[in-house]
């Protein structure tokens, strides 16, 4: 049977994918969470590239303001009507991506990858609305992010659910840097900081094949926030990042059992390698999932994870 970890365990120590894959997924998610973007070009940053047969009908993808003013809060809104319930499917990335931080190019690749996902009880058919924000950006993430291409969500049957076109050209704030310690040689794993009083009960996590989570929610959740207190360290430099991301999702997450499984992405091709540049940044701190009353739902602690950067694009863990 697959190894499992309960809430009481201090950390997730189940057999995991190769460390570089875990770190790239975690670092990528944290960078997007902590980025302070200023869109440099006119035109929509997000738009629909779907067909009339898509399950998500009358879709709207909006960034406001667009372009983003880094000195003002911004929001992302997704609207539509889901024609059928969705419990499992695929997320396919077809992107040209370039990421820079502290003046180093960490990624300059054609990213074309597909990953499976499962979510129970699933996304209900009917009106769907997701609002991320308003988010006030911290202004302490030196670097840049350019992404062009599309993300296609599909059902396991092969039907297309939605297609999202991205045309993001982001400049991240420069910030005063404080000296940090030299990077250690070990690789640490994320760990649960979920508490017995949290609204997510009986949490079990299996990392033997991607990421699988089982738990029981003791309340319905539509309004929530993800609050991060992180430190991003690159060599001898470190930047503290404090960020709160409000999220509103309708019809929401219902009280009762939930299960999420996210497979490792299959990389189809990569046209441009990383070029063997310096190590990826280290990330440490806590990300807390809170409900509308600021009561904790769950908590994830991230340890510092210094790694050599990969020489070419590899699998990622896509988490939804």
Tab-separated table of N, CA and C in Angstrom, residues 32-33 35 37 64-65 68-76 132-138 243-247:
chain	number	residue	atom	x	y	z
A	32	UNK	N	5.205	32.564	-8.163
A	32	UNK	CA	3.972	33.172	-8.633
A	32	UNK	C	3.191	33.787	-7.485
A	33	UNK	N	3.238	33.153	-6.314
A	33	UNK	CA	2.545	33.684	-5.144
A	33	UNK	C	3.183	34.982	-4.685
A	35	UNK	N	5.391	36.998	-6.441
A	35	UNK	CA	5.832	37.942	-7.470
A	35	UNK	C	5.120	39.275	-7.330
A	37	UNK	N	4.197	41.874	-9.899
A	37	UNK	CA	4.264	42.129	-11.323
A	37	UNK	C	3.815	43.518	-11.726
A	64	UNK	N	-7.531	42.850	-13.408
A	64	UNK	CA	-7.919	44.233	-13.168
A	64	UNK	C	-7.065	44.839	-12.053
A	65	UNK	N	-6.386	45.950	-12.332
A	65	UNK	CA	-6.279	46.616	-13.633
A	65	UNK	C	-5.346	45.853	-14.567
A	68	UNK	N	-1.243	45.692	-14.819
A	68	UNK	CA	-1.221	45.839	-13.373
A	68	UNK	C	-0.343	47.025	-12.978
A	69	UNK	N	-0.862	47.814	-12.053
A	69	UNK	CA	-0.070	48.871	-11.428
A	69	UNK	C	0.549	48.282	-10.159
A	70	UNK	N	1.871	48.129	-10.102
A	70	UNK	CA	2.486	47.471	-8.947
A	70	UNK	C	2.271	48.202	-7.634
A	71	UNK	N	1.820	49.464	-7.686
A	71	UNK	CA	1.582	50.213	-6.465
A	71	UNK	C	0.148	50.081	-5.964
A	72	UNK	N	-0.701	49.374	-6.719
A	72	UNK	CA	-2.108	49.246	-6.363
A	72	UNK	C	-2.518	47.780	-6.326
A	73	UNK	N	-3.532	47.433	-5.540
A	73	UNK	CA	-4.020	46.049	-5.515
A	73	UNK	C	-4.565	45.638	-6.883
A	74	UNK	N	-4.480	44.349	-7.190
A	74	UNK	CA	-5.033	43.835	-8.438
A	74	UNK	C	-5.819	42.567	-8.141
A	75	UNK	N	-6.694	42.193	-9.098
A	75	UNK	CA	-7.523	40.995	-8.968
A	75	UNK	C	-7.542	40.225	-10.283
A	76	UNK	N	-7.771	38.913	-10.175
A	76	UNK	CA	-7.972	38.045	-11.333
A	76	UNK	C	-9.346	37.403	-11.184
A	132	UNK	N	-9.494	35.940	-7.507
A	132	UNK	CA	-8.264	35.969	-6.728
A	132	UNK	C	-7.893	37.431	-6.518
A	133	UNK	N	-7.893	37.873	-5.262
A	133	UNK	CA	-7.572	39.251	-4.967
A	133	UNK	C	-8.743	39.950	-4.276
A	134	UNK	N	-8.605	41.247	-4.035
A	134	UNK	CA	-7.462	42.082	-4.431
A	134	UNK	C	-6.196	41.752	-3.645
A	135	UNK	N	-5.081	41.757	-4.355
A	135	UNK	CA	-3.782	41.425	-3.788
A	135	UNK	C	-2.906	42.666	-3.801
A	136	UNK	N	-2.356	43.001	-2.653
A	136	UNK	CA	-1.365	44.077	-2.554
A	136	UNK	C	0.007	43.439	-2.551
A	137	UNK	N	0.839	43.855	-3.476
A	137	UNK	CA	2.106	43.176	-3.700
A	137	UNK	C	3.202	43.696	-2.772
A	138	UNK	N	4.107	42.806	-2.347
A	138	UNK	CA	5.082	43.173	-1.318
A	138	UNK	C	6.239	44.017	-1.808
A	243	UNK	N	2.741	37.990	2.219
A	243	UNK	CA	1.708	38.201	1.220
A	243	UNK	C	0.420	37.502	1.646
A	244	UNK	N	-0.713	38.170	1.443
A	244	UNK	CA	-2.028	37.578	1.677
A	244	UNK	C	-2.801	37.602	0.363
A	245	UNK	N	-3.320	36.441	-0.038
A	245	UNK	CA	-4.040	36.313	-1.294
A	245	UNK	C	-5.478	35.887	-1.006
A	246	UNK	N	-6.440	36.821	-1.046
A	246	UNK	CA	-7.846	36.443	-0.858
A	246	UNK	C	-8.356	35.687	-2.084
A	247	UNK	N	-9.219	34.702	-1.857
A	247	UNK	CA	-9.803	33.914	-2.936
A	247	UNK	C	-11.286	33.721	-2.645
